Short mmCIF file of N, CA, C and O in Angstrom, two decimals:
data_model
loop_
_atom_site.label_atom_id
_atom_site.label_comp_id
_atom_site.label_asym_id
_atom_site.label_seq_id
_atom_site.Cartn_x
_atom_site.Cartn_y
_atom_site.Cartn_z
N VAL O 295 104.13 141.00 104.55
CA VAL O 295 103.82 139.50 104.92
C VAL O 295 104.25 137.99 104.51
O VAL O 295 104.60 138.22 102.66
N ALA O 296 104.89 137.43 105.48
CA ALA O 296 105.19 136.03 104.78
C ALA O 296 104.22 135.49 103.53
O ALA O 296 103.62 135.24 104.24
N ASP O 297 105.49 134.48 102.77
CA ASP O 297 104.50 133.52 102.02
C ASP O 297 104.96 132.44 101.68
O ASP O 297 105.52 132.05 101.14
N LEU O 298 104.76 131.64 102.87
CA LEU O 298 105.31 130.20 102.93
C LEU O 298 104.84 129.51 102.31
O LEU O 298 103.77 128.93 101.94
N LYS O 299 105.71 128.54 101.13
CA LYS O 299 104.93 128.01 100.22
C LYS O 299 106.01 126.41 100.69
O LYS O 299 106.97 125.78 100.85
N LEU O 300 105.53 125.26 101.11
CA LEU O 300 105.56 123.62 101.77
C LEU O 300 105.24 122.84 100.87
O LEU O 300 103.69 123.05 100.12
N ASN O 301 106.06 121.92 100.06
CA ASN O 301 106.05 121.01 99.39
C ASN O 301 106.45 119.61 99.74
O ASN O 301 107.77 119.84 100.47
N PHE O 302 106.05 118.66 99.94
CA PHE O 302 106.28 117.49 100.27
C PHE O 302 106.45 116.46 98.81
O PHE O 302 105.20 116.36 97.98
N SER O 303 107.17 115.41 98.65
CA SER O 303 107.34 114.72 97.29
C SER O 303 107.94 113.39 97.70
O SER O 303 108.98 113.44 98.71
N PHE O 304 107.78 112.12 96.95
CA PHE O 304 108.38 111.11 97.40
C PHE O 304 109.03 110.52 96.04
O PHE O 304 108.46 110.53 95.06
N THR O 305 110.14 109.67 96.20
CA THR O 305 110.84 109.60 94.95
C THR O 305 110.16 108.12 94.69
O THR O 305 110.36 107.59 93.63
N ASN O 306 109.90 107.59 95.61
CA ASN O 306 109.02 106.27 95.22
C ASN O 306 107.98 105.96 95.20
O ASN O 306 106.99 106.88 96.05
N ASP O 307 107.81 105.26 94.71
CA ASP O 307 106.07 105.19 94.19
C ASP O 307 104.88 104.14 95.77
O ASP O 307 104.06 104.79 96.29
N THR O 308 106.28 103.61 96.23
CA THR O 308 105.74 102.97 97.44
C THR O 308 106.55 102.49 97.90
O THR O 308 107.67 102.76 98.00
N LEU O 309 106.51 102.17 99.44
CA LEU O 309 107.77 101.87 100.39
C LEU O 309 107.22 100.22 100.95
O LEU O 309 106.09 99.99 101.24
N VAL O 310 108.07 99.17 100.64
CA VAL O 310 107.87 98.21 101.03
C VAL O 310 109.17 97.95 102.08
O VAL O 310 110.26 98.68 102.10
N VAL O 311 108.36 97.94 103.15
CA VAL O 311 109.19 97.59 104.52
C VAL O 311 109.45 96.14 104.65
O VAL O 311 109.10 95.33 104.96
N VAL O 312 111.23 96.80 104.50
CA VAL O 312 111.95 95.20 104.74
C VAL O 312 113.32 95.99 105.40
O VAL O 312 113.60 97.01 104.94
N ASN O 313 114.02 94.94 105.67
CA ASN O 313 115.07 95.51 106.40
C ASN O 313 116.06 96.18 105.74
O ASN O 313 116.50 95.65 103.99
N GLN O 314 116.56 97.38 105.78
CA GLN O 314 117.31 98.29 104.93
C GLN O 314 116.90 99.05 103.88
O GLN O 314 117.45 99.44 102.79
N ALA O 315 115.52 98.97 103.68
CA ALA O 315 114.85 99.44 102.33
C ALA O 315 114.85 100.82 102.52
O ALA O 315 114.84 101.51 104.03
N ASN O 316 115.30 101.68 101.69
CA ASN O 316 115.29 103.15 101.63
C ASN O 316 114.27 103.79 100.53
O ASN O 316 113.97 103.08 99.55
N PHE O 317 114.22 105.11 101.28
CA PHE O 317 113.22 105.95 100.64
C PHE O 317 113.66 107.67 100.66
O PHE O 317 113.97 107.67 101.38
N THR O 318 113.31 108.32 99.73
CA THR O 318 113.72 109.68 99.86
C THR O 318 112.13 110.48 99.90
O THR O 318 111.55 110.56 98.61
N VAL O 319 112.31 111.52 100.88
CA VAL O 319 111.53 112.18 100.78
C VAL O 319 112.02 113.54 100.83
O VAL O 319 113.01 114.04 101.25
N LEU O 320 111.52 114.65 99.74
CA LEU O 320 112.18 115.90 99.42
C LEU O 320 110.99 116.36 99.85
O LEU O 320 109.69 116.67 99.94
N VAL O 321 111.59 117.73 100.73
CA VAL O 321 110.46 118.59 101.65
C VAL O 321 111.44 119.70 100.33
O VAL O 321 112.54 119.87 100.96
N SER O 322 110.45 120.84 100.23
CA SER O 322 110.55 122.26 100.04
C SER O 322 109.92 123.46 100.76
O SER O 322 108.79 123.08 100.61
N LEU O 323 110.53 124.12 101.04
CA LEU O 323 110.07 125.73 101.41
C LEU O 323 110.78 126.99 101.00
O LEU O 323 112.05 126.82 100.67
N ALA O 324 109.62 127.47 100.40
CA ALA O 324 110.15 128.62 99.72
C ALA O 324 109.26 129.65 100.87
O ALA O 324 108.18 129.39 100.56
N ASN O 325 109.93 131.10 100.29
CA ASN O 325 109.50 132.17 100.43
C ASN O 325 109.67 133.16 99.97
O ASN O 325 110.28 134.08 100.42
N PRO O 326 108.46 133.61 98.81
CA PRO O 326 108.76 134.80 97.86
C PRO O 326 108.25 135.87 98.54
O PRO O 326 108.60 137.16 98.10
N GLY O 327 107.58 135.94 100.14
CA GLY O 327 107.05 137.09 100.46
C GLY O 327 108.59 138.25 101.62
O GLY O 327 109.39 137.57 101.38
N ASP O 328 107.48 138.08 102.69
CA ASP O 328 108.73 139.07 103.36
C ASP O 328 109.25 138.24 104.91
O ASP O 328 109.06 137.05 104.44
N ASP O 329 110.37 138.80 105.09
CA ASP O 329 111.15 137.39 105.80
C ASP O 329 110.05 137.09 106.79
O ASP O 329 109.25 137.50 107.40
N SER O 330 110.50 135.43 107.24
CA SER O 330 109.59 134.80 108.03
C SER O 330 110.85 134.76 109.34
O SER O 330 111.96 134.40 108.99
N PHE O 331 110.15 134.50 110.20
CA PHE O 331 111.03 134.59 111.37
C PHE O 331 110.73 133.49 112.53
O PHE O 331 109.48 133.05 112.54
N ASN O 332 111.67 132.66 113.07
CA ASN O 332 111.42 131.62 113.74
C ASN O 332 110.15 130.24 113.05
O ASN O 332 109.49 130.11 113.71
N THR O 333 110.76 130.44 111.90
CA THR O 333 110.15 129.27 111.03
C THR O 333 110.62 127.67 111.29
O THR O 333 112.19 127.46 111.33
N SER O 334 109.69 127.00 111.52
CA SER O 334 110.54 125.37 111.54
C SER O 334 109.17 124.32 111.26
O SER O 334 108.29 124.49 110.56
N ILE O 335 110.10 123.33 110.35
CA ILE O 335 109.40 122.28 109.68
C ILE O 335 109.47 120.85 110.80
O ILE O 335 110.46 121.02 110.94
N VAL O 336 108.81 120.64 111.58
CA VAL O 336 108.47 119.10 112.40
C VAL O 336 108.00 117.81 111.05
O VAL O 336 106.86 117.82 110.76
N LEU O 337 108.80 116.80 110.84
CA LEU O 337 108.65 115.69 110.30
C LEU O 337 107.94 114.66 111.57
O LEU O 337 108.85 114.10 112.14
N HIS O 338 107.07 114.50 111.24
CA HIS O 338 106.53 112.77 112.15
C HIS O 338 106.34 111.99 111.28
O HIS O 338 105.93 111.59 109.87
N TYR O 339 107.24 110.65 111.60
CA TYR O 339 107.14 109.35 110.99
C TYR O 339 106.80 108.14 111.65
O TYR O 339 106.95 108.03 113.01
N PRO O 340 106.32 107.39 111.22
CA PRO O 340 106.05 106.20 112.13
C PRO O 340 106.94 105.46 112.92
O PRO O 340 108.69 105.29 112.23
N GLU O 341 106.93 105.06 114.35
CA GLU O 341 108.11 103.79 114.86
C GLU O 341 108.40 102.88 113.69
O GLU O 341 107.57 102.32 113.06
N GLY O 342 109.75 102.60 113.88
CA GLY O 342 110.17 101.81 113.29
C GLY O 342 110.77 102.25 111.88
O GLY O 342 112.10 101.42 111.83
N LEU O 343 110.48 103.03 111.31
CA LEU O 343 111.26 103.75 110.62
C LEU O 343 112.75 104.35 111.27
O LEU O 343 112.57 105.12 112.31
N SER O 344 113.95 104.72 111.04
CA SER O 344 114.44 105.58 111.04
C SER O 344 115.41 106.43 110.30
O SER O 344 115.43 106.11 108.89
N LEU O 345 116.01 107.65 110.64
CA LEU O 345 116.02 108.62 109.93
C LEU O 345 117.66 108.21 109.77
O LEU O 345 118.70 108.03 110.64
N SER O 346 118.36 107.74 108.59
CA SER O 346 119.35 107.82 108.15
C SER O 346 120.60 108.86 107.39
O SER O 346 121.97 108.85 107.47
N LYS O 347 119.65 109.98 106.96
CA LYS O 347 120.50 110.94 105.96
C LYS O 347 119.66 111.90 105.93
O LYS O 347 118.89 111.59 105.90
N PHE O 348 120.07 113.15 106.68
CA PHE O 348 119.57 114.40 106.05
C PHE O 348 120.16 115.59 105.39
O PHE O 348 121.75 115.81 105.55
N ASP O 349 119.77 116.34 104.06
CA ASP O 349 120.73 116.67 103.40
C ASP O 349 120.10 118.26 103.32
O ASP O 349 118.78 117.63 103.04
N THR O 350 120.61 119.50 103.50
CA THR O 350 119.76 120.12 103.51
C THR O 350 120.31 121.08 101.79
O THR O 350 121.83 121.28 101.92
N VAL O 351 119.76 122.02 101.40
CA VAL O 351 119.88 122.42 100.18
C VAL O 351 119.43 124.10 100.10
O VAL O 351 118.07 123.85 100.07
N LYS O 352 120.62 125.02 100.02
CA LYS O 352 120.12 126.36 99.76
C LYS O 352 120.59 126.93 98.58
O LYS O 352 121.35 126.71 97.88
N VAL O 353 119.12 126.93 97.94
CA VAL O 353 119.20 127.80 96.52
C VAL O 353 119.35 129.27 96.65
O VAL O 353 118.60 130.16 97.28
N PRO O 354 120.33 129.88 95.96
CA PRO O 354 120.95 131.11 95.74
C PRO O 354 119.51 131.92 95.43
O PRO O 354 118.36 131.51 94.78
N LEU O 355 119.40 133.09 96.28
CA LEU O 355 118.09 133.91 95.70
C LEU O 355 117.96 134.47 93.95
O LEU O 355 117.01 134.54 93.60
N SER O 356 119.13 134.58 93.50
CA SER O 356 119.33 134.99 91.89
C SER O 356 118.52 133.59 91.52
O SER O 356 118.01 134.08 90.14
N ALA O 357 118.48 132.61 92.07
CA ALA O 357 117.69 130.84 90.79
C ALA O 357 116.13 131.27 91.28
O ALA O 357 115.31 130.83 90.42
N HIS O 358 115.77 132.19 92.09
CA HIS O 358 114.12 132.10 92.41
C HIS O 358 113.58 133.79 91.92
O HIS O 358 114.60 134.62 91.38
N GLN O 359 112.35 133.78 91.44
CA GLN O 359 112.05 134.67 91.26
C GLN O 359 112.10 136.00 92.32
O GLN O 359 111.67 135.48 93.74
N THR O 360 112.46 137.00 92.17
CA THR O 360 112.91 138.09 93.41
C THR O 360 111.17 138.80 93.69
O THR O 360 110.64 138.97 92.73
N LYS O 361 111.57 139.68 94.64
CA LYS O 361 110.13 140.09 95.16
C LYS O 361 110.01 141.50 94.24
O LYS O 361 108.78 141.56 93.86
N ASP O 362 110.70 142.04 93.62
CA ASP O 362 110.59 142.80 92.57
C ASP O 362 110.44 142.68 91.13
O ASP O 362 110.22 143.65 90.25
N SER O 363 110.68 141.13 90.85
CA SER O 363 110.24 141.38 89.21
C SER O 363 108.77 140.82 89.17
O SER O 363 108.00 140.52 89.76
#
């Protein structure tokens, strides 16, 4: 059975809506369980905000606790 764990965090305490203001949303998804198929994350954000950059970082399995440990 898949055991998906999703976490959202923000690097700013508040968002001041001004021209060219930036903020960062960190989204992490982990699955210590069995394989999960066709998994997706959908982010909805308010009109007026635009996405300027999206980075993905895949942490090697060795950095996580494995299923057998």
